[in-house]
Coordinates of C-alpha atoms in Angstrom, one line a residue:
X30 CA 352.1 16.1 161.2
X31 CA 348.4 15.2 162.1
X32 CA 347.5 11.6 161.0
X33 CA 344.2 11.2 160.0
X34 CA 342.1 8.1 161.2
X35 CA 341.1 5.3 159.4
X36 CA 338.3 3.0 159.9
X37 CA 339.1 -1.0 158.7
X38 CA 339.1 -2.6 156.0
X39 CA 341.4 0.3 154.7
X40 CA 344.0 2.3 156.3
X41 CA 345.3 5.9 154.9
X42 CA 348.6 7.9 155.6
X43 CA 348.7 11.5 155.1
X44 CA 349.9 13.8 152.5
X45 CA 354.0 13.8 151.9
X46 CA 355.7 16.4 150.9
X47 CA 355.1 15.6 146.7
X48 CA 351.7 17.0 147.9
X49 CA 353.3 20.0 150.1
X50 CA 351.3 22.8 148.0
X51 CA 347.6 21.6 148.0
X52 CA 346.5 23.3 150.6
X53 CA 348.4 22.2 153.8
X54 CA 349.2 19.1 155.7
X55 CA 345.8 16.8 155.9
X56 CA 343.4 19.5 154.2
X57 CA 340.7 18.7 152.0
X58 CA 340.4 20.8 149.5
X59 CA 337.8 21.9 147.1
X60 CA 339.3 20.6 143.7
X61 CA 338.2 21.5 140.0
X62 CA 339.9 19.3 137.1
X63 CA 339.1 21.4 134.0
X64 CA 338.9 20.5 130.8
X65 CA 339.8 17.1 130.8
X66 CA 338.4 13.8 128.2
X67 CA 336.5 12.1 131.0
X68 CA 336.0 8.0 130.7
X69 CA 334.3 6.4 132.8
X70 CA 333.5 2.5 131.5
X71 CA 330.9 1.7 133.4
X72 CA 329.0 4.6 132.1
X73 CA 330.2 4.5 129.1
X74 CA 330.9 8.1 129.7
X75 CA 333.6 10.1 127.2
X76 CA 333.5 13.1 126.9
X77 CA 335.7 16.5 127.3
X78 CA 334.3 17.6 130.8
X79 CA 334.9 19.5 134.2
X80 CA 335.2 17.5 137.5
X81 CA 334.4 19.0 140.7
X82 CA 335.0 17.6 143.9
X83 CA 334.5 18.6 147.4
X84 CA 335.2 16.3 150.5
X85 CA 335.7 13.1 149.5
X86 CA 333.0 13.1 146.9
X87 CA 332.3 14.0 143.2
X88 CA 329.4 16.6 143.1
X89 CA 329.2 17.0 139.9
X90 CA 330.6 16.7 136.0
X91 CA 330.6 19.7 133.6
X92 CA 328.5 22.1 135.1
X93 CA 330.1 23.9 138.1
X94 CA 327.9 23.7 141.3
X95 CA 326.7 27.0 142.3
X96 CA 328.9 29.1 145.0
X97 CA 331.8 26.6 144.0
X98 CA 335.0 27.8 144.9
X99 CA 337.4 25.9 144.1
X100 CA 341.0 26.2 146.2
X101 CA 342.8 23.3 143.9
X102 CA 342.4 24.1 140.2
X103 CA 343.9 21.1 137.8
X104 CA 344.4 21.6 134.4
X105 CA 343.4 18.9 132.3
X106 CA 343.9 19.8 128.4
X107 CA 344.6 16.8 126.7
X108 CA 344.9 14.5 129.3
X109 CA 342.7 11.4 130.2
X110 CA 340.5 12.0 133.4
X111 CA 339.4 8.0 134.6
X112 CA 338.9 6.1 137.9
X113 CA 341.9 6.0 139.7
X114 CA 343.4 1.8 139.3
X115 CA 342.8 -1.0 141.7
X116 CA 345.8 -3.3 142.4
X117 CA 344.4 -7.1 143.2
X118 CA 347.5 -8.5 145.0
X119 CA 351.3 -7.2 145.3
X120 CA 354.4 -7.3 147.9
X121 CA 355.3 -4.6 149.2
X122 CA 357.7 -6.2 151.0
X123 CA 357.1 -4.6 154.8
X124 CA 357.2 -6.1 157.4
X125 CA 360.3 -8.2 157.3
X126 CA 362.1 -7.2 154.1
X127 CA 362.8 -3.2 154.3
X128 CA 366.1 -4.1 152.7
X129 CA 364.0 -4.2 149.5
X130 CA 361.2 -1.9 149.6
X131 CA 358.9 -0.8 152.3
X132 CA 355.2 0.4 152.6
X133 CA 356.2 4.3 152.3
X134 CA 358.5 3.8 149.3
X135 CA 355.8 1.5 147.3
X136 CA 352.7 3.6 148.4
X137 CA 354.0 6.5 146.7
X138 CA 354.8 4.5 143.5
X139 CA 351.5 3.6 143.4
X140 CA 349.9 7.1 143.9
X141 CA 352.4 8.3 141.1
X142 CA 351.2 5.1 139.1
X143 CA 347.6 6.0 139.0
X144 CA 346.7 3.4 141.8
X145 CA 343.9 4.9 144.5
X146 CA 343.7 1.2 146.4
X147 CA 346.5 -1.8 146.7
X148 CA 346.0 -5.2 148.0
X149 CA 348.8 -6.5 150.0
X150 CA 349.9 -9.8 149.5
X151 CA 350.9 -11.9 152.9
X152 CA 354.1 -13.0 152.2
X153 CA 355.9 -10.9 154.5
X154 CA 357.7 -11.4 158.0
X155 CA 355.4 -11.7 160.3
X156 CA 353.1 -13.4 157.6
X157 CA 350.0 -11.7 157.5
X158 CA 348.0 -14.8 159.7
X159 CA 347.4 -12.8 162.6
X160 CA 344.7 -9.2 163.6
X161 CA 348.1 -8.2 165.0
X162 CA 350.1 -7.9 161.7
X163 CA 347.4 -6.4 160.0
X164 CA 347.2 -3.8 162.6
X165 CA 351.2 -3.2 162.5
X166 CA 350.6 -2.3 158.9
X167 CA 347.8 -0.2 159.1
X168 CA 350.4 1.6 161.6
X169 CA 353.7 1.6 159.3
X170 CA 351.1 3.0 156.4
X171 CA 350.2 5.9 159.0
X172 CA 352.0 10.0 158.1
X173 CA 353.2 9.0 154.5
X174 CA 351.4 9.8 150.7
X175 CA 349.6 6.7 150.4
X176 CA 346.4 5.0 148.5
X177 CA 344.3 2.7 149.7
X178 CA 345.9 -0.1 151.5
X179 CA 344.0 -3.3 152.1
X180 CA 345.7 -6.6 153.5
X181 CA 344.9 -10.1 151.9
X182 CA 345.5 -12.1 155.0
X183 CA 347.1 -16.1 155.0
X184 CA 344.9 -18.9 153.8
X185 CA 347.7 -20.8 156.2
X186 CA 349.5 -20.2 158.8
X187 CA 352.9 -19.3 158.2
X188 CA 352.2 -19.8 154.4
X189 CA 353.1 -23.3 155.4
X190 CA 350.3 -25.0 154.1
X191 CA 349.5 -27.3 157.4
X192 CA 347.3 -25.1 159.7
X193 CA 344.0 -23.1 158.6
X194 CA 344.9 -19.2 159.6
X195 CA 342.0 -17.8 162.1
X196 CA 340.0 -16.2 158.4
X197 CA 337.4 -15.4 160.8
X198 CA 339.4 -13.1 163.0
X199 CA 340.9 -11.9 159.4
X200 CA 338.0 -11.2 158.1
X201 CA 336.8 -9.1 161.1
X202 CA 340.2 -6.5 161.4
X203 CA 339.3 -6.1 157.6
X204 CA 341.7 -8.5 155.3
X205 CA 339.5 -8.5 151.9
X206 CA 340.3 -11.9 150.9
X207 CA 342.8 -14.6 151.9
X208 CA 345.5 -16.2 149.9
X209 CA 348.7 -18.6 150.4
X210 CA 350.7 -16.2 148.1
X211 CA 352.8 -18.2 145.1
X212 CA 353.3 -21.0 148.6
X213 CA 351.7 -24.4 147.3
X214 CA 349.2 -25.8 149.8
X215 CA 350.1 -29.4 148.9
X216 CA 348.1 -31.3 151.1
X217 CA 345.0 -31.7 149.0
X218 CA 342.7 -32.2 152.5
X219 CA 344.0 -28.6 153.6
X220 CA 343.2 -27.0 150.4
X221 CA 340.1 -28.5 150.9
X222 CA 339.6 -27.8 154.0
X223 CA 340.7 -23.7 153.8
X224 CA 338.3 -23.1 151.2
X225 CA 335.0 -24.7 152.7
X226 CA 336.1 -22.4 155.6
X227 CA 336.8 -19.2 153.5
X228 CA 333.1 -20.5 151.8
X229 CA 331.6 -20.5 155.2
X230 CA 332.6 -16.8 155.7
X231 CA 332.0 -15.6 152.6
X232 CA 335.8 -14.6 152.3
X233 CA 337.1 -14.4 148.7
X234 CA 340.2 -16.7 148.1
X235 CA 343.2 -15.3 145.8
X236 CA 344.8 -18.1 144.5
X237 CA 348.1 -18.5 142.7
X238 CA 348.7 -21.6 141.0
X239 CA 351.6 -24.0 140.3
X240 CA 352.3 -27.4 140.8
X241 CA 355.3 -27.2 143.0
X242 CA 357.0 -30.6 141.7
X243 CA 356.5 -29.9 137.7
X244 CA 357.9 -26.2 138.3
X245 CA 360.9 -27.4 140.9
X246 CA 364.0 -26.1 139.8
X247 CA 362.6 -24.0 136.9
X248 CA 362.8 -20.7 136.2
X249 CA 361.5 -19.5 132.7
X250 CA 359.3 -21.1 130.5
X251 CA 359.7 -24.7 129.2
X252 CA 360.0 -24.3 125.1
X253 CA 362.0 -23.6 122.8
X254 CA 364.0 -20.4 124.2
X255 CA 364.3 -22.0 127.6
X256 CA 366.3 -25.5 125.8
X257 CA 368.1 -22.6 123.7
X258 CA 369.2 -20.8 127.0
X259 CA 369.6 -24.3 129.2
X260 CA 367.6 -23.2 131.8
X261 CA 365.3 -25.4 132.8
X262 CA 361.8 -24.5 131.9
X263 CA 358.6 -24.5 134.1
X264 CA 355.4 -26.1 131.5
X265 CA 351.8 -24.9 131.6
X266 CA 350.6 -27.9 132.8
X267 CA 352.3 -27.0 136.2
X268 CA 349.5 -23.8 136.5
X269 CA 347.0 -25.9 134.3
X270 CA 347.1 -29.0 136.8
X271 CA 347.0 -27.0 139.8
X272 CA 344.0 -24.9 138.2
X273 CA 342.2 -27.5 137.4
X274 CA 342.4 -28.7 141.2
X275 CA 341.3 -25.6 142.8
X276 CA 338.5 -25.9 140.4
X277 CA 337.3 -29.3 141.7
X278 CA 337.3 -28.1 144.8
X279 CA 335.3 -24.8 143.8
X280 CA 332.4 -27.6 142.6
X281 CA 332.5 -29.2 145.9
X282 CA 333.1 -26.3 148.8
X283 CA 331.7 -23.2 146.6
X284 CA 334.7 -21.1 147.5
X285 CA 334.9 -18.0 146.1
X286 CA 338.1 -17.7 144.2
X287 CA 339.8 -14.8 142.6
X288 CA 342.8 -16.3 140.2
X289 CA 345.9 -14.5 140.2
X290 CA 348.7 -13.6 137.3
X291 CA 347.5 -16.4 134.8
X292 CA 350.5 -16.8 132.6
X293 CA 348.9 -20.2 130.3
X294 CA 346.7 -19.5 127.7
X295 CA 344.8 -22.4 128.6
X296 CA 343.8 -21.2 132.0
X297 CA 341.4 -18.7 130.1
X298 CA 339.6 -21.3 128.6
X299 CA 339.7 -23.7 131.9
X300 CA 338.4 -20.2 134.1
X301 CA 335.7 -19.7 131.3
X302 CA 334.4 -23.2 130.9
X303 CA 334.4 -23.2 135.2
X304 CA 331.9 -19.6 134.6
X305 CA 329.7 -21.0 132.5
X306 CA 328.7 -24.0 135.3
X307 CA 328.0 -21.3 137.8
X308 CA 331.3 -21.2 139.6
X309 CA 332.0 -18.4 141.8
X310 CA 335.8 -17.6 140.2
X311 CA 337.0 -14.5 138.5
X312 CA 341.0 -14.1 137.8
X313 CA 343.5 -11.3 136.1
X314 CA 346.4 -11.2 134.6
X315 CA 349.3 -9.4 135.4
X316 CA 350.9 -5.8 133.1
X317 CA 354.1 -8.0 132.2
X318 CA 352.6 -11.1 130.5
X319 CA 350.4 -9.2 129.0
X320 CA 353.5 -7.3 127.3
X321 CA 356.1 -10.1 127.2
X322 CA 356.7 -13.4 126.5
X323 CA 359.7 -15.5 127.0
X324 CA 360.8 -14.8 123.3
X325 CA 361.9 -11.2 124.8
X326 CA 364.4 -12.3 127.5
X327 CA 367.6 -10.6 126.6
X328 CA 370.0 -12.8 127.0
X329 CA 370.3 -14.1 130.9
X330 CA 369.0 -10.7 132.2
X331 CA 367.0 -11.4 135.3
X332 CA 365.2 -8.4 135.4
X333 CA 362.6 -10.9 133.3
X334 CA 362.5 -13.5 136.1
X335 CA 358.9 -13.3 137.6
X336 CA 356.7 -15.9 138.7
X337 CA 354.6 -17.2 137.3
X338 CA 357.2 -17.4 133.9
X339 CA 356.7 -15.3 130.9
X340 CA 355.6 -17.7 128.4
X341 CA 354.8 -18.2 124.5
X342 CA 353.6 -15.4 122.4
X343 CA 350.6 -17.6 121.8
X344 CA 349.9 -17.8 125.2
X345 CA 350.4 -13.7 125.5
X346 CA 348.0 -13.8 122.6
X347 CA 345.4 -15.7 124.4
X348 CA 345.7 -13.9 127.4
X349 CA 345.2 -10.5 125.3
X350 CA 342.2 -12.0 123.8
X351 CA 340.8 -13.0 126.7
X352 CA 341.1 -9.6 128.1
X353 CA 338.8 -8.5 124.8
X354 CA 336.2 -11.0 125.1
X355 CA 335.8 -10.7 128.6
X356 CA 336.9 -14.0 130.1
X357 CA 339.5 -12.6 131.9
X358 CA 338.4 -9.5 134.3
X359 CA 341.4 -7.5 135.2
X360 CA 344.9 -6.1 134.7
X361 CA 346.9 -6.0 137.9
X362 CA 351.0 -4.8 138.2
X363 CA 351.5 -7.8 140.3
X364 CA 354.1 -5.4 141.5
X365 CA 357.0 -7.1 143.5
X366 CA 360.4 -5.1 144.2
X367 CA 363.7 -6.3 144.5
X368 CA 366.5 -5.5 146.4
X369 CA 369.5 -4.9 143.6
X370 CA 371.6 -8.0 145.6
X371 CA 368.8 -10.2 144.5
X372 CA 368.8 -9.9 141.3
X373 CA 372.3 -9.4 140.7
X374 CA 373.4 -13.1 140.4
X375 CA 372.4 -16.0 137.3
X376 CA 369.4 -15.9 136.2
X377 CA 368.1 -19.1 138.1
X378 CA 369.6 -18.1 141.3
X379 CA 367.6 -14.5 141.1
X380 CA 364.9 -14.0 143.1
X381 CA 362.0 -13.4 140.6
X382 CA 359.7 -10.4 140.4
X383 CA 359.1 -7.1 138.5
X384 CA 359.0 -3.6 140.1
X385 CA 355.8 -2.5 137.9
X386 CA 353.8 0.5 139.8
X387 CA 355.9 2.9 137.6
X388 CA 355.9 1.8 134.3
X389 CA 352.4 0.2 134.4
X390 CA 350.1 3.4 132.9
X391 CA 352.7 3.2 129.9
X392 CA 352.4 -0.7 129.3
X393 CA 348.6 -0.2 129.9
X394 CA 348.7 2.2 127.2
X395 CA 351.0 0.4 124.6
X396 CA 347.8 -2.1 124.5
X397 CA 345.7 0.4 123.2
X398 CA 348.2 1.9 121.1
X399 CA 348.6 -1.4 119.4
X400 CA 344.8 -1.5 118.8
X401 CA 344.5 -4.9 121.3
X402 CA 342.5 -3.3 123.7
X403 CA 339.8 0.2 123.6
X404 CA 340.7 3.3 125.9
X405 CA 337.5 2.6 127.6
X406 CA 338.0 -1.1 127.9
X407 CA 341.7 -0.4 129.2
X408 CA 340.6 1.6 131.8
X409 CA 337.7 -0.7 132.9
X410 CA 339.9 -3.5 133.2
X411 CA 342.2 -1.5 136.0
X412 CA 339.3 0.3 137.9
X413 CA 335.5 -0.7 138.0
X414 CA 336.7 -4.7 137.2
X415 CA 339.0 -5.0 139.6
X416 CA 336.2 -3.4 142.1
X417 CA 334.5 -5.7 141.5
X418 CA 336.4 -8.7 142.7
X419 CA 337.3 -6.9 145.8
X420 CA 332.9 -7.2 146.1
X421 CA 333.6 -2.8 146.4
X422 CA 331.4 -2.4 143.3
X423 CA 332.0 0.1 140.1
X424 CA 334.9 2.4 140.9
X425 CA 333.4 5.4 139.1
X426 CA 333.4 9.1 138.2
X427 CA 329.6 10.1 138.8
X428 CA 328.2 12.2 141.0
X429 CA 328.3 11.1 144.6
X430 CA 330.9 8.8 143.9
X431 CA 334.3 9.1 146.0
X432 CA 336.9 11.0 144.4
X433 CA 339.2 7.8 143.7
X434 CA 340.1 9.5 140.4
X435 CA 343.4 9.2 137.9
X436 CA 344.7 11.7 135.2
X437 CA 347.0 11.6 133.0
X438 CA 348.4 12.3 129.4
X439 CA 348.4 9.6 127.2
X440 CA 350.8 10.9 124.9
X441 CA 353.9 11.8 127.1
X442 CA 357.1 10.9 126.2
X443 CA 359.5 9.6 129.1
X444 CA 362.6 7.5 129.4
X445 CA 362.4 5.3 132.3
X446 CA 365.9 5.4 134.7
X447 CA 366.9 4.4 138.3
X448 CA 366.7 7.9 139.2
X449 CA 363.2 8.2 138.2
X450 CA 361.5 5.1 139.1
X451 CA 359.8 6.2 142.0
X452 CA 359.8 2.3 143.6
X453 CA 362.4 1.1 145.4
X454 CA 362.9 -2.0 143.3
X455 CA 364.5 -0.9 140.1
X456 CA 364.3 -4.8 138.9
X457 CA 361.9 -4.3 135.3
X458 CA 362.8 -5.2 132.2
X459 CA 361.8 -1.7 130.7
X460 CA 364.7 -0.1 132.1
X461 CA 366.4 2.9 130.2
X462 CA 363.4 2.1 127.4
X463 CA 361.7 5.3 126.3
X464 CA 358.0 4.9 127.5
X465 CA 354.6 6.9 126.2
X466 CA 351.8 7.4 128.5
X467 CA 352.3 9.2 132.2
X468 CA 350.7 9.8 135.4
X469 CA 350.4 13.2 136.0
X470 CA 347.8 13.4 139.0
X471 CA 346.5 11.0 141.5
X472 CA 343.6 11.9 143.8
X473 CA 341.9 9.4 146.1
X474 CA 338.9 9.9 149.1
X475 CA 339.3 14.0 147.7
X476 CA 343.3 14.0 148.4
X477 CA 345.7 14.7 146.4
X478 CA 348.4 11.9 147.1
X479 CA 350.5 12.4 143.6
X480 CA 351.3 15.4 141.2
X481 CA 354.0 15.1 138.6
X482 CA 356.6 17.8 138.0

């Protein structure tokens, strides 16, 4: 199997073997997608339409170029055609936790999610503090089906929150952005301290926020179900307080920040507010609070334990509305496997986090079904937003624009299972749920990297 090169920031596998019948092992092809309803938000593009690509590139909608022959032919009839998505920040669990998931297994979740570029998050073992991890991943992500992989190196090293990482040397072997994961940096002089130097390097910051001593020991929401249930409950002053923090130190060091999985209503407004002075800071929220709140915990099951906590329906309602009005700029799966060990204990004990790359087209979808979000705004807020705060820029489907491109069918009817969840982690809350909305091609720099059956 040849293994094609990859310059940095991103690193690219191969084809696999889902991809075993479009024209050979590491081929470009020439690829039509006919007859599909094109959207493209930042165009404000929709239309039925042909897409033909050649290389890595789009050369042109609807009319086919002359002497095109094409060796791939997709058949889009009523089907969605739209950039492929743009995952801001998830574990994949390798290096250091294989017993839960590994690059290869989550790579091709992804593809068959609809995702043509993923951000690594750093918790893994080695942390991601070091050139040499980053290049041990860029390794591990070589021969298999795989998007877009970048790495989001360590704010700290070790995630410890003591000693500055080396961004600079980060930075240079092509980490996107830097982040301390969901690990509190609680030395206010070292938060300090990190961000003048991301500022200094013009390195985006991902931030995750919780006050480690008001969310000790919790492991839901604190309200009303939590009291119900006797768990004890993590408040929204624990993001709201550490928010607000970061924010101070936004005003003072200029740092730019990138807000990950707000779960508090209240953030929205506290983000918002922070835009309207000028601050550099953009955030996102992730598929499952956008689709839950603590109200829908079955009983003690801890496929619903994820960090930050699912909390009120009114704070799902503000997040949803902030997702309309624009104050909040993406959607990301915040996808995080689980090994079936670690989640089969009490609800506290479990380690939290939701296997989402599968199910997250569906979820995406149930937004716009419900009439809280329009097709094109759905779509924007998975593709050319999320671009956007990687600095990348739109994530289109024009012509001369890279084939980073998604299809699927809006309207297909699935049942998810443990034998179908593509992921290794089978830890979501929508399992055995019948699901509408599925992935049925994935194409990214010109490749095909997922077909469905």
């Amino acid at each position: 199997m040849c293994h094609p090169t990859a310059s940095y920031p991103w690193y690219r596998g191969s084809y696999g073997s889902n991809v075993s019948d479009y024209g050979g092992v590491c081929n470009i092809v020439k690829i039509c997608i006919k007859n599909g309803r094109v959207i493209n938000p930042s165009t404000k593009y929709d239309k039925v339409s042909d897409v033909w690509i050649d290389g890595k590139k789009i050369i042109s909608t609807g009319k086919k170029p002359a002497g095109f022959i094409a060796k791939k032919v997709i058949d889009a009839t009523n089907q969605i055609v739209c950039p492929g998505f743009i995952d801001l920040g998830s574990y994949l669990q390798e290096p250091g936790y294989e017993h839960k998931a590994t690059i290869a297994s989550e790579a091709k979740a992804a593809a068959a999610g609809g995702f043509t570029s993923i951000c690594c998050m750093p918790k893994t073992n080695p942390v991601i503090d070091t050139p040499a991890v980053v290049e041990l991943i860029k390794e591990r992500a070589r021969g298999i089906a795989t998007p877009k992989i970048y790495c989001i190196g360590a704010l700290t090293e070790g995630l410890k929150g003591q000693v500055l990482a080396e961004m600079s040397a980060l930075r240079e072997i092509g980490c996107v952005g830097v982040s301390n994961a969901r690990e509190a940096i609680q030395d206010t002089v070292v938060l300090k301290n990190s961000l003048e130097y991301a500022a200094s390097i013009d390195l985006t910051v991902f931030m995750s926020c919780e006050d480690p001593w008001l969310a000790k020991g919790g492991s839901m929401h604190d309200g009303l179900v939590s009291t119900k249930k006797g768990l004890v409950g993590i408040p929204s002053s624990a993001e709201l307080i550490a928010l607000s923090k970061v924010l101070i130190l936004v005003e003072q060091t200029g740092a730019k920040i990138h807000f990950q999985a707000l779960s508090a209503g209240r953030s929205v407004k506290y983000i918002s507010d922070a835009r309207q002075k000028g601050l550099p800071v953009s955030c996102d929220v992730s598929i499952s609070h956008v689709n839950l709140c603590d109200q829908d915990i079955s009983d003690y099951d801890s496929n619903y334990h994820v960090r930050p906590p699912l909390r009120s329906r009114k704070d799902k309602n503000a997040l949803i509305n902030g997702l309309k009005k624009g104050q909040v700029d993406a959607i990301s799966p915040h996808h995080e496997p689980q090994d079936a060990d670690s989640k089969a204990t009490t609800f506290s004990s479990s380690e939290p986090g939701i296997s989402s790359y599968d199910t997250f087209l569906s979820l995406l979808w149930a937004l716009v079904r419900n009439g809280q979000l329009t097709e094109s705004r759905a779509i924007d807020l998975v593709s050319s937003a999320p671009g956007k705060a990687l600095g990348k820029g739109d994530n289109g489907i024009t012509v001369g624009d890279v084939a980073d491109i998604c299809v699927f069918d809006p309207n297909l009817i699935w049942t998810s299972h443990s034998n179908n969840i593509i992921s290794r982690g089978k830890n979501t809350p929508f399992l055995n749920r019948e699901m509408t909305g599925k992935v049925t091609h994935t194409i990214a720099d010109g490749q095909i990297i997922y077909a469905g059956s």
